[in-house]
Short mmCIF file of C-alpha atoms and ligand atoms in Angstrom, two decimals:
data_model
loop_
_atom_site.label_atom_id
_atom_site.label_comp_id
_atom_site.label_asym_id
_atom_site.label_seq_id
_atom_site.Cartn_x
_atom_site.Cartn_y
_atom_site.Cartn_z
CA MET A 1 59.80 52.39 -8.81
CA SER A 2 57.41 55.04 -7.66
CA ASP A 3 54.28 56.07 -10.46
CA ALA A 4 57.28 57.39 -12.11
CA ASN A 5 57.09 56.57 -15.78
CA ALA A 6 60.58 58.74 -17.29
CA LEU A 7 62.50 57.45 -13.92
CA GLU A 8 61.73 54.45 -15.30
CA ALA A 9 62.73 54.79 -18.38
CA LEU A 10 66.05 56.12 -17.02
CA ILE A 11 66.75 52.72 -15.86
CA GLN A 12 66.02 51.51 -18.20
CA ALA A 13 68.19 53.50 -20.04
CA LEU A 14 71.68 53.54 -17.88
CA ARG A 15 71.19 49.81 -17.82
CA ARG A 16 72.68 49.71 -21.68
CA LEU A 17 76.23 51.24 -19.96
CA PRO A 18 78.49 48.25 -19.73
CA GLY A 19 78.78 46.68 -16.19
CA VAL A 20 75.61 48.57 -15.25
CA GLY A 21 72.71 46.01 -13.40
CA VAL A 22 69.03 47.27 -12.10
CA LYS A 23 71.07 47.92 -8.93
CA SER A 24 73.52 49.96 -10.27
CA ALA A 25 71.43 51.71 -12.32
CA GLN A 26 68.30 52.81 -9.80
CA ARG A 27 71.26 54.41 -8.20
CA MET A 28 72.49 56.31 -10.85
CA ALA A 29 69.33 57.26 -11.49
CA PHE A 30 68.43 58.30 -7.72
CA HIS A 31 71.49 60.10 -7.23
CA LEU A 32 71.28 62.07 -11.03
CA LEU A 33 67.49 62.78 -9.78
CA GLN A 34 68.03 63.74 -6.25
CA HIS A 35 71.93 65.29 -6.45
CA ASP A 36 72.87 66.09 -9.26
CA ARG A 37 70.59 67.68 -11.33
CA PRO A 38 73.17 69.75 -13.70
CA GLY A 39 75.03 66.16 -13.80
CA ALA A 40 71.85 64.47 -15.91
CA GLN A 41 71.33 67.40 -17.95
CA THR A 42 75.20 67.75 -18.83
CA LEU A 43 75.32 64.09 -19.83
CA SER A 44 71.97 64.85 -21.48
CA TYR A 45 73.56 66.46 -23.94
CA ALA A 46 77.29 65.45 -24.10
CA LEU A 47 75.94 61.56 -24.82
CA ALA A 48 73.12 63.67 -28.17
CA ASN A 49 76.31 65.41 -29.35
CA ALA A 50 78.61 62.28 -29.16
CA ALA A 51 76.38 61.00 -30.89
CA GLN A 52 76.13 63.21 -33.51
CA ALA A 53 79.85 65.08 -33.41
CA ILE A 54 82.11 61.48 -33.94
CA GLN A 55 83.40 59.98 -36.22
CA HIS A 56 86.11 58.10 -37.38
CA CYS A 57 89.30 59.05 -39.07
CA GLU A 58 89.42 58.02 -42.17
CA ARG A 59 93.00 57.14 -41.36
CA CYS A 60 93.76 55.31 -38.65
CA HIS A 61 90.25 54.62 -37.87
CA THR A 62 90.24 56.24 -33.99
CA PHE A 63 87.09 58.60 -33.41
CA THR A 64 87.79 62.19 -34.44
CA GLU A 65 85.24 64.91 -34.90
CA ALA A 66 87.14 65.61 -38.58
CA THR A 67 87.72 63.24 -41.49
CA VAL A 68 91.10 62.71 -40.39
CA CYS A 69 92.23 63.23 -36.57
CA ALA A 70 95.13 65.52 -35.23
CA THR A 71 97.65 62.79 -34.96
CA CYS A 72 97.11 62.13 -38.27
CA LEU A 73 97.48 65.39 -40.03
CA ASP A 74 100.75 66.05 -38.02
CA GLU A 75 103.34 66.23 -40.40
CA ARG A 76 106.14 66.09 -37.25
CA ARG A 77 105.30 62.38 -37.18
CA ASP A 78 107.77 59.53 -38.78
CA ALA A 79 105.21 57.77 -40.90
CA SER A 80 107.20 54.62 -41.87
CA LYS A 81 106.30 53.36 -38.22
CA LEU A 82 102.64 52.35 -37.85
CA CYS A 83 101.51 51.67 -34.10
CA VAL A 84 98.20 49.00 -34.15
CA VAL A 85 96.13 49.09 -31.13
CA GLU A 86 93.23 47.82 -30.19
CA THR A 87 90.89 50.62 -29.19
CA PRO A 88 91.25 54.43 -28.46
CA ALA A 89 91.97 54.59 -24.29
CA ASP A 90 94.95 51.84 -25.59
CA GLN A 91 96.39 54.78 -28.37
CA SER A 92 96.67 57.29 -25.39
CA ALA A 93 97.59 54.72 -22.72
CA LEU A 94 100.70 55.20 -25.46
CA GLU A 95 100.83 58.60 -26.61
CA ARG A 96 101.77 59.60 -22.34
CA THR A 97 104.56 57.73 -22.51
CA GLY A 98 106.20 60.52 -25.06
CA ALA A 99 107.80 57.15 -25.86
CA TYR A 100 106.40 56.69 -29.26
CA LYS A 101 106.36 59.42 -32.12
CA GLY A 102 105.02 57.63 -34.85
CA LEU A 103 101.48 57.36 -36.49
CA TYR A 104 99.45 54.51 -35.30
CA PHE A 105 95.99 52.28 -36.16
CA VAL A 106 92.76 51.76 -33.69
CA LEU A 107 91.44 48.50 -34.50
CA MET A 108 88.24 49.85 -32.55
CA GLY A 109 87.76 45.91 -31.54
CA LYS A 110 89.67 42.94 -31.30
CA LEU A 111 89.42 39.12 -32.50
CA SER A 112 86.80 37.33 -30.41
CA PRO A 113 85.75 34.36 -32.11
CA LEU A 114 83.19 33.26 -29.64
CA ASP A 115 81.73 37.23 -29.57
CA GLY A 116 81.01 36.23 -33.31
CA VAL A 117 83.54 38.96 -33.99
CA GLY A 118 86.28 38.50 -36.89
CA PRO A 119 88.36 39.81 -39.29
CA HIS A 120 86.11 42.06 -41.20
CA ASP A 121 84.92 43.29 -38.42
CA ILE A 122 88.02 44.95 -36.63
CA GLY A 123 88.94 46.51 -40.71
CA LEU A 124 91.76 44.16 -40.56
CA LYS A 125 91.30 45.19 -44.20
CA LYS A 126 91.67 48.49 -43.57
CA LEU A 127 94.72 48.11 -42.12
CA PHE A 128 96.20 46.29 -44.05
CA ASP A 129 95.70 48.05 -47.30
CA ARG A 130 97.79 50.92 -45.26
CA ALA A 131 100.22 49.37 -43.51
CA LEU A 132 100.96 48.21 -47.65
CA ASP A 133 100.82 52.00 -48.49
CA GLY A 134 104.50 52.04 -49.76
CA THR A 135 105.37 54.25 -46.69
CA VAL A 136 104.78 52.13 -44.10
CA GLN A 137 107.69 50.77 -42.98
CA GLU A 138 107.32 49.17 -39.36
CA VAL A 139 104.24 47.98 -38.51
CA ILE A 140 104.52 47.42 -34.00
CA LEU A 141 101.42 45.21 -32.72
CA ALA A 142 100.13 46.95 -29.81
CA THR A 143 96.68 45.01 -29.23
CA ASN A 144 96.97 43.41 -25.90
CA PHE A 145 98.74 39.99 -23.82
CA THR A 146 95.67 38.91 -23.50
CA ALA A 147 94.43 35.82 -25.12
CA GLU A 148 92.13 37.83 -27.77
CA GLY A 149 95.16 40.39 -27.94
CA GLU A 150 97.27 37.43 -28.72
CA ALA A 151 95.13 35.88 -31.91
CA THR A 152 94.96 39.22 -32.94
CA ALA A 153 98.22 39.77 -33.12
CA HIS A 154 98.85 36.70 -34.67
CA VAL A 155 96.08 37.16 -37.37
CA ILE A 156 97.98 40.60 -38.52
CA SER A 157 101.42 39.01 -38.44
CA GLU A 158 100.31 36.56 -40.58
CA GLY A 159 98.83 38.66 -43.28
CA LEU A 160 101.42 41.02 -43.81
CA LYS A 161 104.25 39.16 -42.96
CA ALA A 162 106.48 38.60 -46.64
CA ARG A 163 105.57 41.17 -47.60
CA GLY A 164 108.96 43.44 -47.06
CA LEU A 165 107.70 45.15 -43.20
CA HIS A 166 109.28 45.01 -40.66
CA LEU A 167 107.33 43.87 -37.65
CA THR A 168 107.53 43.85 -34.06
CA ARG A 169 105.92 43.29 -31.11
CA LEU A 170 105.58 45.52 -27.86
CA ALA A 171 108.34 43.88 -24.99
CA ARG A 172 106.73 42.07 -22.16
CA GLY A 173 108.35 41.56 -19.12
CA VAL A 174 108.48 43.03 -15.53
CA PRO A 175 106.22 45.87 -14.42
CA VAL A 176 108.90 48.79 -13.73
CA GLY A 177 108.46 48.99 -10.13
CA SER A 178 107.91 46.13 -9.57
CA GLU A 179 109.62 43.16 -6.95
CA LEU A 180 109.46 39.54 -8.50
CA GLU A 181 108.47 38.13 -5.36
CA TYR A 182 104.97 39.54 -6.33
CA VAL A 183 104.58 39.42 -10.05
CA ASP A 184 102.94 36.07 -11.69
CA LEU A 185 105.18 33.42 -12.88
CA GLY A 186 104.02 33.61 -16.64
CA THR A 187 104.99 37.43 -16.82
CA ILE A 188 108.41 36.84 -15.22
CA ALA A 189 108.60 33.81 -18.30
CA HIS A 190 108.01 36.25 -20.49
CA ALA A 191 111.17 38.88 -19.21
CA LEU A 192 113.48 35.79 -19.44
CA VAL A 193 113.05 34.87 -23.07
CA ASP A 194 112.30 38.44 -24.23
CA ARG A 195 115.72 39.15 -22.38
CA ARG A 196 118.43 41.72 -24.01
CA MET B 1 91.94 60.14 -25.94
CA SER B 2 92.31 61.04 -29.67
CA ASP B 3 91.36 64.98 -30.74
CA ALA B 4 87.84 64.49 -30.18
CA ASN B 5 86.58 66.75 -27.78
CA ALA B 6 82.94 66.13 -27.84
CA LEU B 7 84.52 62.79 -26.38
CA GLU B 8 86.29 64.30 -23.75
CA ALA B 9 83.34 65.46 -23.04
CA LEU B 10 81.40 62.54 -22.79
CA ILE B 11 83.47 60.71 -20.73
CA GLN B 12 83.44 63.72 -18.07
CA ALA B 13 80.21 63.70 -17.85
CA LEU B 14 79.88 59.73 -17.44
CA ARG B 15 81.93 60.45 -14.83
CA ARG B 16 79.26 62.53 -13.01
CA LEU B 17 77.51 59.13 -11.75
CA PRO B 18 78.32 57.36 -8.96
CA GLY B 19 81.16 54.84 -9.31
CA VAL B 20 82.13 55.48 -12.42
CA GLY B 21 86.56 56.13 -12.63
CA VAL B 22 88.26 56.95 -15.27
CA LYS B 23 88.57 53.72 -16.76
CA SER B 24 84.44 52.61 -16.63
CA ALA B 25 83.98 56.20 -18.05
CA GLN B 26 86.63 55.84 -21.21
CA ARG B 27 84.74 51.65 -21.77
CA MET B 28 81.66 53.50 -21.54
CA ALA B 29 81.57 56.08 -23.69
CA PHE B 30 83.47 53.15 -25.74
CA HIS B 31 81.00 50.99 -25.73
CA LEU B 32 77.77 54.04 -26.80
CA LEU B 33 79.90 54.82 -29.53
CA GLN B 34 80.83 52.22 -31.33
CA HIS B 35 78.58 49.42 -30.52
CA ASP B 36 75.27 51.20 -29.46
CA ARG B 37 74.83 54.48 -30.53
CA PRO B 38 70.48 54.37 -30.61
CA GLY B 39 71.77 53.68 -26.83
CA ALA B 40 73.32 57.15 -26.97
CA GLN B 41 70.18 59.12 -27.94
CA THR B 42 67.98 56.75 -25.41
CA LEU B 43 70.32 58.13 -22.37
CA SER B 44 70.37 61.28 -23.27
CA TYR B 45 66.58 61.40 -23.69
CA ALA B 46 65.71 59.58 -20.71
CA LEU B 47 68.05 61.93 -19.17
CA ALA B 48 66.27 65.34 -20.03
CA ASN B 49 63.17 63.96 -19.49
CA ALA B 50 63.69 63.14 -16.73
CA ALA B 51 65.09 65.97 -14.68
CA GLN B 52 62.87 68.04 -16.62
CA ALA B 53 59.32 66.12 -15.96
CA ILE B 54 60.15 64.04 -12.38
CA GLN B 55 59.28 65.64 -9.32
CA HIS B 56 58.88 64.53 -5.22
CA CYS B 57 55.04 63.75 -3.93
CA GLU B 58 54.05 65.97 -1.83
CA ARG B 59 52.93 63.44 0.90
CA CYS B 60 55.18 60.66 0.48
CA HIS B 61 58.56 62.59 -1.07
CA THR B 62 58.91 59.72 -3.50
CA PHE B 63 59.54 60.83 -6.66
CA THR B 64 56.83 61.56 -8.76
CA GLU B 65 55.01 63.30 -12.71
CA ALA B 66 52.77 64.30 -10.57
CA THR B 67 51.94 66.79 -8.31
CA VAL B 68 50.61 63.21 -5.40
CA CYS B 69 52.07 60.21 -6.52
CA ALA B 70 49.97 56.81 -7.89
CA THR B 71 50.55 55.21 -4.24
CA CYS B 72 49.11 58.20 -2.07
CA LEU B 73 46.43 59.18 -4.51
CA ASP B 74 45.20 55.67 -3.80
CA GLU B 75 42.21 55.01 -1.39
CA ARG B 76 42.36 50.93 -1.05
CA ARG B 77 45.72 51.98 1.16
CA ASP B 78 45.05 52.15 4.57
CA ALA B 79 46.08 55.57 5.92
CA SER B 80 46.54 54.91 9.01
CA LYS B 81 50.30 53.10 9.21
CA LEU B 82 53.40 54.92 7.52
CA CYS B 83 55.90 52.87 6.79
CA VAL B 84 59.54 55.53 6.57
CA VAL B 85 62.20 54.21 4.06
CA GLU B 86 64.90 55.12 3.00
CA THR B 87 65.15 55.31 -0.78
CA PRO B 88 62.15 54.59 -3.61
CA ALA B 89 63.96 51.48 -4.23
CA ASP B 90 64.01 50.37 -0.60
CA GLN B 91 59.99 51.28 -1.56
CA SER B 92 60.05 48.88 -4.12
CA ALA B 93 61.18 46.48 -2.95
CA LEU B 94 58.01 46.47 -0.01
CA GLU B 95 56.11 46.70 -2.48
CA ARG B 96 56.81 43.71 -4.01
CA THR B 97 56.66 41.35 -1.57
CA GLY B 98 52.32 42.37 -1.27
CA ALA B 99 52.58 42.17 3.14
CA TYR B 100 51.97 45.99 3.20
CA LYS B 101 48.99 47.51 2.29
CA GLY B 102 49.51 51.23 4.42
CA LEU B 103 50.97 54.48 3.04
CA TYR B 104 55.22 55.66 2.69
CA PHE B 105 57.33 57.91 3.31
CA VAL B 106 60.53 57.73 1.49
CA LEU B 107 63.49 59.97 3.59
CA MET B 108 65.31 60.50 -0.25
CA GLY B 109 68.40 59.87 2.05
CA LYS B 110 69.91 58.38 5.95
CA LEU B 111 71.33 60.74 9.18
CA SER B 112 75.12 61.01 7.84
CA PRO B 113 76.61 63.07 10.04
CA LEU B 114 80.35 62.40 8.79
CA ASP B 115 78.37 63.23 5.32
CA GLY B 116 76.58 66.65 7.33
CA VAL B 117 73.68 65.23 6.49
CA GLY B 118 71.61 66.34 8.74
CA PRO B 119 67.66 65.90 10.80
CA HIS B 120 67.23 68.84 7.99
CA ASP B 121 68.77 67.88 4.93
CA ILE B 122 66.66 64.49 4.57
CA GLY B 123 63.11 65.82 5.46
CA LEU B 124 62.49 64.53 9.12
CA LYS B 125 60.09 67.82 9.90
CA LYS B 126 57.59 67.57 6.89
CA LEU B 127 57.73 63.62 8.17
CA PHE B 128 56.59 64.41 11.97
CA ASP B 129 53.79 66.91 10.44
CA ARG B 130 53.25 64.24 8.23
CA ALA B 131 53.13 61.57 10.67
CA LEU B 132 51.36 63.61 13.23
CA ASP B 133 47.86 64.47 11.44
CA GLY B 134 45.61 62.51 13.53
CA THR B 135 45.54 59.88 10.47
CA VAL B 136 48.15 58.41 10.75
CA GLN B 137 48.07 55.28 13.79
CA GLU B 138 51.26 52.97 13.08
CA VAL B 139 54.71 54.08 12.53
CA ILE B 140 56.71 52.27 10.91
CA LEU B 141 60.11 52.58 10.92
CA ALA B 142 61.86 50.46 7.40
CA THR B 143 64.90 52.20 6.86
CA ASN B 144 68.67 49.58 6.29
CA PHE B 145 70.25 47.59 9.21
CA THR B 146 73.35 49.82 8.75
CA ALA B 147 74.76 52.12 11.20
CA GLU B 148 72.95 55.11 9.45
CA GLY B 149 69.50 53.40 8.80
CA GLU B 150 69.65 53.05 12.93
CA ALA B 151 70.42 56.40 13.36
CA THR B 152 68.08 57.28 11.09
CA ALA B 153 65.45 54.81 12.72
CA HIS B 154 66.64 56.49 16.50
CA VAL B 155 66.08 59.91 15.82
CA ILE B 156 63.14 59.24 14.32
CA SER B 157 61.65 57.57 16.74
CA GLU B 158 63.10 59.96 19.37
CA GLY B 159 60.72 62.60 17.17
CA LEU B 160 57.64 61.03 17.88
CA LYS B 161 57.84 58.70 20.81
CA ALA B 162 55.27 60.00 23.58
CA ARG B 163 52.71 61.38 20.91
CA GLY B 164 50.25 58.88 21.09
CA LEU B 165 51.71 56.56 18.74
CA HIS B 166 52.52 53.11 17.63
CA LEU B 167 55.65 52.42 16.77
CA THR B 168 57.28 49.28 15.49
CA ARG B 169 60.62 48.63 13.31
CA LEU B 170 61.10 45.64 10.98
CA ALA B 171 62.00 42.65 12.40
CA ARG B 172 65.44 41.57 12.32
CA GLY B 173 66.17 38.29 11.94
CA VAL B 174 68.10 35.36 9.63
CA PRO B 175 66.98 35.55 5.86
CA VAL B 176 64.05 33.47 4.41
CA GLY B 177 66.33 29.54 2.78
CA SER B 178 69.79 30.47 4.90
CA GLU B 179 71.58 27.85 6.33
CA LEU B 180 72.29 29.62 10.01
CA GLU B 181 76.44 27.80 9.51
CA TYR B 182 76.40 31.02 6.66
CA VAL B 183 75.05 33.67 8.73
CA ASP B 184 77.10 36.28 10.12
CA LEU B 185 76.64 36.43 14.45
CA GLY B 186 75.20 39.55 15.20
CA THR B 187 72.58 38.52 12.66
CA ILE B 188 71.70 35.46 14.41
CA ALA B 189 72.21 37.65 18.20
CA HIS B 190 69.18 40.23 16.73
CA ALA B 191 66.86 37.07 15.23
CA LEU B 192 66.84 35.41 18.91
CA VAL B 193 66.01 38.53 21.00
CA ASP B 194 63.73 39.46 18.07
CA ARG B 195 62.20 35.61 18.68
CA ARG B 196 58.67 35.11 18.76
ZN1 LIG C 201 93.94 59.25 -37.40
ZN1 LIG C 202 52.98 60.09 -2.59
#
């Protein structure tokens, strides 16, 4: 793409974003340079600032700019409940429901043996220490209902069972607002098994 | 996503990239902060550097860090031919063929009346001045074979016709290596019309 080395460097850097191939990177670079230079500056600053300011919460492991995040510091929360999620985005989805008032542990990943991600990589030791601190009474496994999320939930429940904790899993079932005709059969089968 | 304002700012900034919605932006931010902080720093620098260093070539309008780009300065090129393309990526595709030794004019866009992009926005005046400088003898219209690319080619050929220039268009036809059975009918029809 012309003799602009700065442009080539930008395209290569954009390709480090997940899901961005060379065509997308070219389109992004073109858009920013041709139509949105303030956007390029804003993104440049946001990246440098985030990489510098964001660390992990000491208690729940989510991203935060403080030592302990605001959720963990909130004394109105029920510290006897600990909900285990894969990512901050999953935590955010649960928060938006307004249906949960306990605390969280954010794995920042999931077990994925094929990608070489084992129990150590997702901080299970830290989770186990936290779950067995004497305050937590219920651990709610809210990993995703994918093969990897299910395997992660299984390993956690194996590690915590017979330790006096109440271990629960989010219910599987038919999404609110769906018509059965259009729901996949595995989901319907689970909704039958988990019926109340 | 937690109490990290720097994270929220990063997600919002990533959404300014074309084709990136809130889910993709969250996934990108998570990936950079959890798995590739050097990538975040690299991208931050590349964006700031590109936004500062890259301008438009005075002669062909493509991106360059100089006043006139290396292609325009290359005296081995045939200055009697001017190939009009929509973007630097299109120019790059033509260059990779090795089949063209003339010069370029890069529109940095295409006519798109529905998006409010008219002749003035894509520098047609500058193209006309360039094409009529007395050196150019052939203008090769290599805009894309989309509705907008065709309309752009049409407007350019209207503006330049009867000015003593040889106006040509890339041939439409069956892609090399394709089986006719799998080629769309419009392409086959064009290949018939443009047969040699
Ligand atoms: Zn926390
Ligand atoms: Zn040039």
